[in-house]
CSV table of C-alpha atoms in Angstrom, one decimal:
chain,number,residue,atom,x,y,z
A,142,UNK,CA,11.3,-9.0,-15.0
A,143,UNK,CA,8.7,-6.7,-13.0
A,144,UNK,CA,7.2,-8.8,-9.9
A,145,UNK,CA,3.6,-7.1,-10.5
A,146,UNK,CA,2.7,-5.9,-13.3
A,147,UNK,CA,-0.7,-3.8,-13.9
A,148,UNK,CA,-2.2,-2.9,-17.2
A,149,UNK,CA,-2.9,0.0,-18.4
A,150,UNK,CA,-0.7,2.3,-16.7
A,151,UNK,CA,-3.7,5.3,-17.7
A,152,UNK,CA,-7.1,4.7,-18.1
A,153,UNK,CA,-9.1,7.6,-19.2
A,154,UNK,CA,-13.3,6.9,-20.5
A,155,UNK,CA,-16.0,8.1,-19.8
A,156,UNK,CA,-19.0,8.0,-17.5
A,157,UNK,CA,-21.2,4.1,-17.7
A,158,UNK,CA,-18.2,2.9,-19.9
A,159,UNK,CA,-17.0,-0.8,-18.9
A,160,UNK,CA,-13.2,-1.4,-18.1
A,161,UNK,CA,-10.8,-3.8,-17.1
A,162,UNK,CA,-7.2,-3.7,-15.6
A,163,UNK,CA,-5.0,-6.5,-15.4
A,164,UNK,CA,-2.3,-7.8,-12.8
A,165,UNK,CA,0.1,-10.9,-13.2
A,166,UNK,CA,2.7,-11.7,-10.7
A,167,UNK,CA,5.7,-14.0,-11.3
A,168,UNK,CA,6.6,-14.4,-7.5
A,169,UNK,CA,5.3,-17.2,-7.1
A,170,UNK,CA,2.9,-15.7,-4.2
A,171,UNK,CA,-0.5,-17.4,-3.9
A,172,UNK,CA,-2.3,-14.2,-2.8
A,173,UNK,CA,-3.2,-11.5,-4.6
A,174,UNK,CA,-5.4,-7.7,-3.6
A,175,UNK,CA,-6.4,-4.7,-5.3
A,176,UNK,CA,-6.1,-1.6,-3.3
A,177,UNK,CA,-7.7,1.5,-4.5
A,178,UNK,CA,-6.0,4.8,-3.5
A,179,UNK,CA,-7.9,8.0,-3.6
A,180,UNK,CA,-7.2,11.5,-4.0
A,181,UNK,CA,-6.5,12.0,0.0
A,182,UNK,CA,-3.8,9.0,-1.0
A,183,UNK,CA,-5.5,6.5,1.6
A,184,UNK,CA,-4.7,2.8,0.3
A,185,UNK,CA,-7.7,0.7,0.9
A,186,UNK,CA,-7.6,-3.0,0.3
A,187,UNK,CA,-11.2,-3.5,-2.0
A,188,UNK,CA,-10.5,-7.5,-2.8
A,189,UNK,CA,-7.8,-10.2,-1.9
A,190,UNK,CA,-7.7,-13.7,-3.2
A,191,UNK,CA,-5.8,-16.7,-2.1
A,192,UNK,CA,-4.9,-19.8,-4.7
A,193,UNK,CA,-8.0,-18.4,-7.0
A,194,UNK,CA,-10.0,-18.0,-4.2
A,195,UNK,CA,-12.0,-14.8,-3.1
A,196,UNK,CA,-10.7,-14.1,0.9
A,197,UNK,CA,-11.5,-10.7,1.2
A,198,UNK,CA,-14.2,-8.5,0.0
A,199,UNK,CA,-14.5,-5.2,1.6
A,200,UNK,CA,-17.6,-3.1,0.7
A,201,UNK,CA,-17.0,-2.4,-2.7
A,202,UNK,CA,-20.0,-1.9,-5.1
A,203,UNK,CA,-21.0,-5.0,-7.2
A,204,UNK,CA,-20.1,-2.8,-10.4
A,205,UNK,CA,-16.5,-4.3,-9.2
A,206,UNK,CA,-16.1,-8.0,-10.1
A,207,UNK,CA,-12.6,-9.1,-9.9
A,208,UNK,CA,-11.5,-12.5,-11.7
A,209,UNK,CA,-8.9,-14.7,-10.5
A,210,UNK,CA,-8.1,-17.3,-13.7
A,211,UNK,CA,-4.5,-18.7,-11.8
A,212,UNK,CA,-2.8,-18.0,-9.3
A,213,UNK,CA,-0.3,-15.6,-10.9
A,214,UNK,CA,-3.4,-13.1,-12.4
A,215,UNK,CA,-5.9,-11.1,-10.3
A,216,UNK,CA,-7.8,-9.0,-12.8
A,217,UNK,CA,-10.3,-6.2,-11.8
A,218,UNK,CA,-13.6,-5.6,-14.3
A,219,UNK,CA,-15.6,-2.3,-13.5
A,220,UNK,CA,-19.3,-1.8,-15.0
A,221,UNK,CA,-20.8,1.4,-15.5
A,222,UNK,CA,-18.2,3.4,-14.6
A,223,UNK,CA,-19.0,6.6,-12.2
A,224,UNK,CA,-16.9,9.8,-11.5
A,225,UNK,CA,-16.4,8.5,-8.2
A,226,UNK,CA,-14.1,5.6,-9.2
A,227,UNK,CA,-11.8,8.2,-10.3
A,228,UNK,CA,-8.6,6.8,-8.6
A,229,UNK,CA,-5.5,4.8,-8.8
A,230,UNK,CA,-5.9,1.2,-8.1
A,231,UNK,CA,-3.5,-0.8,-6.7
A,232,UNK,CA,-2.5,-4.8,-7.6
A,233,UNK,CA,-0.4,-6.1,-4.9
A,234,UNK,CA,1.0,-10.0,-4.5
A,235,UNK,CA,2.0,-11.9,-1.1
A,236,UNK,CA,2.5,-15.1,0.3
A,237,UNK,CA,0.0,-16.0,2.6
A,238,UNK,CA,2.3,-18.3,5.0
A,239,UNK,CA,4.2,-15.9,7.1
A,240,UNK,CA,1.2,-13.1,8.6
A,241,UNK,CA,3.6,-11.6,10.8
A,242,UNK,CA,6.1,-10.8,8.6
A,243,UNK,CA,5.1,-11.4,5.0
A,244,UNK,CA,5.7,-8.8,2.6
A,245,UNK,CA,3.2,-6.8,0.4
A,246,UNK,CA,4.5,-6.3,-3.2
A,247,UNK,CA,2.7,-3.6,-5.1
A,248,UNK,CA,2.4,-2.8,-9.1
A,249,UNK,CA,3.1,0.5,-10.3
A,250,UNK,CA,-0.3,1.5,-10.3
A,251,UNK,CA,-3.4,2.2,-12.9
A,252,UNK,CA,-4.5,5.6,-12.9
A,253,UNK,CA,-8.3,5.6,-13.7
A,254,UNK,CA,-9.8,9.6,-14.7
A,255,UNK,CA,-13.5,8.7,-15.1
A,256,UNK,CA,-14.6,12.1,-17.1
B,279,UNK,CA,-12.2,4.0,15.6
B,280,UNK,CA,-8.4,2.4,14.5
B,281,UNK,CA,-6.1,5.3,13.0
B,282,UNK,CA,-2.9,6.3,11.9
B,283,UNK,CA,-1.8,9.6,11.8
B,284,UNK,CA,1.4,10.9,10.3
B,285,UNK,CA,3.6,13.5,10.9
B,286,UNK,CA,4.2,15.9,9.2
B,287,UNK,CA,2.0,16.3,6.2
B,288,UNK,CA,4.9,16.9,4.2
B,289,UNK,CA,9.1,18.0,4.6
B,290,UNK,CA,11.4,19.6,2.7
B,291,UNK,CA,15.4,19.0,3.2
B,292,UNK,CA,18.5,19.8,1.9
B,293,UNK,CA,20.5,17.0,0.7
B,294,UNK,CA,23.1,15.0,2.8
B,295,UNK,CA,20.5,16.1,5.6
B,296,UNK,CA,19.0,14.4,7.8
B,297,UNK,CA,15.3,13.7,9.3
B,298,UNK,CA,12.6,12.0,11.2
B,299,UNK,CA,9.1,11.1,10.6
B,300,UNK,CA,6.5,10.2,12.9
B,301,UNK,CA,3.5,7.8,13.1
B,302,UNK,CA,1.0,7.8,15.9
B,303,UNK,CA,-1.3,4.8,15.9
B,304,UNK,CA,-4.6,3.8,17.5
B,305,UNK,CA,-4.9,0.2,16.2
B,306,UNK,CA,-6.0,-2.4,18.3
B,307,UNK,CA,-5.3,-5.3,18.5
B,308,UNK,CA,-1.2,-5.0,17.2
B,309,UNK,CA,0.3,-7.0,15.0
B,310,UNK,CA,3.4,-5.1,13.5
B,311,UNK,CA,4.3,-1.6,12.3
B,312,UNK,CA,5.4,-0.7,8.3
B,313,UNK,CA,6.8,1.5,6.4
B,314,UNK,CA,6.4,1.9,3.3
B,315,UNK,CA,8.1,4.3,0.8
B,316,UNK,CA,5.7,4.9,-2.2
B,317,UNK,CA,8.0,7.0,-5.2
B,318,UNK,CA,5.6,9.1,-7.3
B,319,UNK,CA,3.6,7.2,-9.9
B,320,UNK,CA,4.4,3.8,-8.3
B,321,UNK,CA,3.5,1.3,-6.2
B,322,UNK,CA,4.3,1.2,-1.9
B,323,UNK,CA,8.0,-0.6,-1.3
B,324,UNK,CA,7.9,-2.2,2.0
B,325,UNK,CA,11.2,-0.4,4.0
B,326,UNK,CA,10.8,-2.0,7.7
B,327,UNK,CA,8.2,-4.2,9.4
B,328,UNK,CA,8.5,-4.2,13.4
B,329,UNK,CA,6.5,-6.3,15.1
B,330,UNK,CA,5.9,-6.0,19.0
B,331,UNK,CA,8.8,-7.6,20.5
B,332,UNK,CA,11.0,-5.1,18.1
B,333,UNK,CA,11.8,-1.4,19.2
B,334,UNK,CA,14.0,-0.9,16.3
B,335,UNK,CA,15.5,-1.9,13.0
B,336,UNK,CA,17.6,-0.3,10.1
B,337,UNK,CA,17.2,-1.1,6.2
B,338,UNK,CA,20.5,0.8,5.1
B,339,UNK,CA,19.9,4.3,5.6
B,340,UNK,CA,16.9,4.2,7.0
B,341,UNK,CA,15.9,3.3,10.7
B,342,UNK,CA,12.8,2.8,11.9
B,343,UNK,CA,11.6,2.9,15.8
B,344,UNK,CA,8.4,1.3,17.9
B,345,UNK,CA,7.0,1.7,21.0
B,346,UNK,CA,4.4,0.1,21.3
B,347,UNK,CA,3.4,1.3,25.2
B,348,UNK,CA,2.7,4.9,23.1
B,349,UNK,CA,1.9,3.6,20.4
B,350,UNK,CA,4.1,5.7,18.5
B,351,UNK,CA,6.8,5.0,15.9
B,352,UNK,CA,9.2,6.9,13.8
B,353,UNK,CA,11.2,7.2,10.4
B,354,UNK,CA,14.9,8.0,10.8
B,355,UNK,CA,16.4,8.9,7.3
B,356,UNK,CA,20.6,9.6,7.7
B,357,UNK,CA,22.2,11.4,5.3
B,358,UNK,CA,19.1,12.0,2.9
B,359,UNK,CA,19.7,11.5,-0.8
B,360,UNK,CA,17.7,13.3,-4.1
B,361,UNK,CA,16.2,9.7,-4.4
B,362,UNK,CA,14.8,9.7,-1.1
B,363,UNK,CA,12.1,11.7,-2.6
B,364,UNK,CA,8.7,10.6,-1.8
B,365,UNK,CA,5.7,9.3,-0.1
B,366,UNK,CA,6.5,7.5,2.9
B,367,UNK,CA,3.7,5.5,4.8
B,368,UNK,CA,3.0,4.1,8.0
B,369,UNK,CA,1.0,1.3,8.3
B,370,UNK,CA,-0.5,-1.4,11.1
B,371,UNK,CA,-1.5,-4.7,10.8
B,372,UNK,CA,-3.7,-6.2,13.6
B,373,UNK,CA,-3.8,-10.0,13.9
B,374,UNK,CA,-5.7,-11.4,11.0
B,375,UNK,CA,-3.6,-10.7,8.1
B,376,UNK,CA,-4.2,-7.9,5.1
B,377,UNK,CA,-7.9,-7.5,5.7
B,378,UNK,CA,-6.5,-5.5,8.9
B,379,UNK,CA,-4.0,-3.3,7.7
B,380,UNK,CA,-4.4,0.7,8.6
B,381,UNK,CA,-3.0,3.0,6.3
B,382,UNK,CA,-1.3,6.3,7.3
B,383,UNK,CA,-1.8,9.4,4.6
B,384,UNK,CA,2.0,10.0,4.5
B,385,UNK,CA,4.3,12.0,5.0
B,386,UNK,CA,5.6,13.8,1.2
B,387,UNK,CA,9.5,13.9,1.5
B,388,UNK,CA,11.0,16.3,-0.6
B,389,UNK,CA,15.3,16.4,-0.8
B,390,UNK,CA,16.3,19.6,-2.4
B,391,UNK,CA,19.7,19.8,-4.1
């Protein structure tokens, strides 16, 4: 019964590959964000959608689509993957009516090696 | 520039101890103040969210402090346990929901037996 759920846990391929991760939420929450974390462990928010929609897009390269099918999915497609998108990325879930004091619920995390 | 600075990088205790963590912030406009615990290989757990108006609040044994005139805020773990163990960030929202939020690095809690 995990509130976000992120697949794959590991991701290791290499260099130009294509990959997606995956993210579902049974909260109920109609906003959803990937936040990659790097090796200095800063959590930066890279996209956020709210009801399917695209709310946030912080400068991310267009090799990162993300793809909102419902409101419970929020799933992240990478093309030509570079060494530099060696991280771990981050779904999180929300609800969108409470700012001030909504809570941020985060999946365990994929780890992504990029060799 | 906004920022968020933690302190210190990372802490060591013995259990049953206690200790206190510290976040300096230079985010403008404020919204709130949270802190999250992050274990190792999983996601941020929200612990405390303090919003202007609030100079403290507790989530069990954990109590967290604001003030927002220094723009400083701090961690207060009582009694520390083996599964206190981890990441613990600070982070500040300005007005304008998630697109706002500043991340702290953390501050790596280690409780030794």
């Amino acid at each position: 019964d995990t509130a976000v759920s992120q697949t794959p846990k590991y991701l290791v391929t290499q260099m130009g590959n294509d990959k997606s991760i995956k993210c579902e939420q049974n909260l109920g929450h109609d906003t959803m964000y990937w936040y990659k974390q790097d090796s200095k462990k800063f959590l930066k928010i890279m996209f956020s959608y709210n009801n399917k929609e695209l709310i946030i897009n912080e400068t991310v390269p267009n090799r990162f689509s993300p793809k909102s099918p419902d409101k419970a999915h929020l799933n992240l497609h990478i093309n030509s993957l570079e060494l530099g998108d060696s991280a771990v990325y981050f779904c999180a879930s929300s609800q969108w009516t409470d700012r001030t004091n909504e809570k941020l619920f985060f999946g365990s995390g994929t780890q992504l090696s990029v060799l | 520039k906004n920022q968020v600075e933690q302190s210190p990088q990372s802490l060591i205790i013995l259990e049953g101890k206690n200790c206190t963590l510290q976040c300096n912030y230079t985010v403008s406009p404020f919204s709130n103040l949270r802190w999250y615990k992050q274990d190792t290989g999983r996601g941020p757990v929200s612990l405390t969210i303090m919003t202007f108006s609030e100079n403290t609040k507790s989530n069990g044994r954990y109590t967290a402090t604001l003030d927002a005139d220094t723009k400083q805020s701090s961690l207060h773990i009582t009694a520390s346990q083996l599964s206190d163990s981890a990441s613990y960030i600070c982070v500040v929202t300005s007005p304008g929901g998630y697109s706002t939020l500043t991340f702290g690095k953390g501050t790596m809690l280690l409780v030794s037996p």
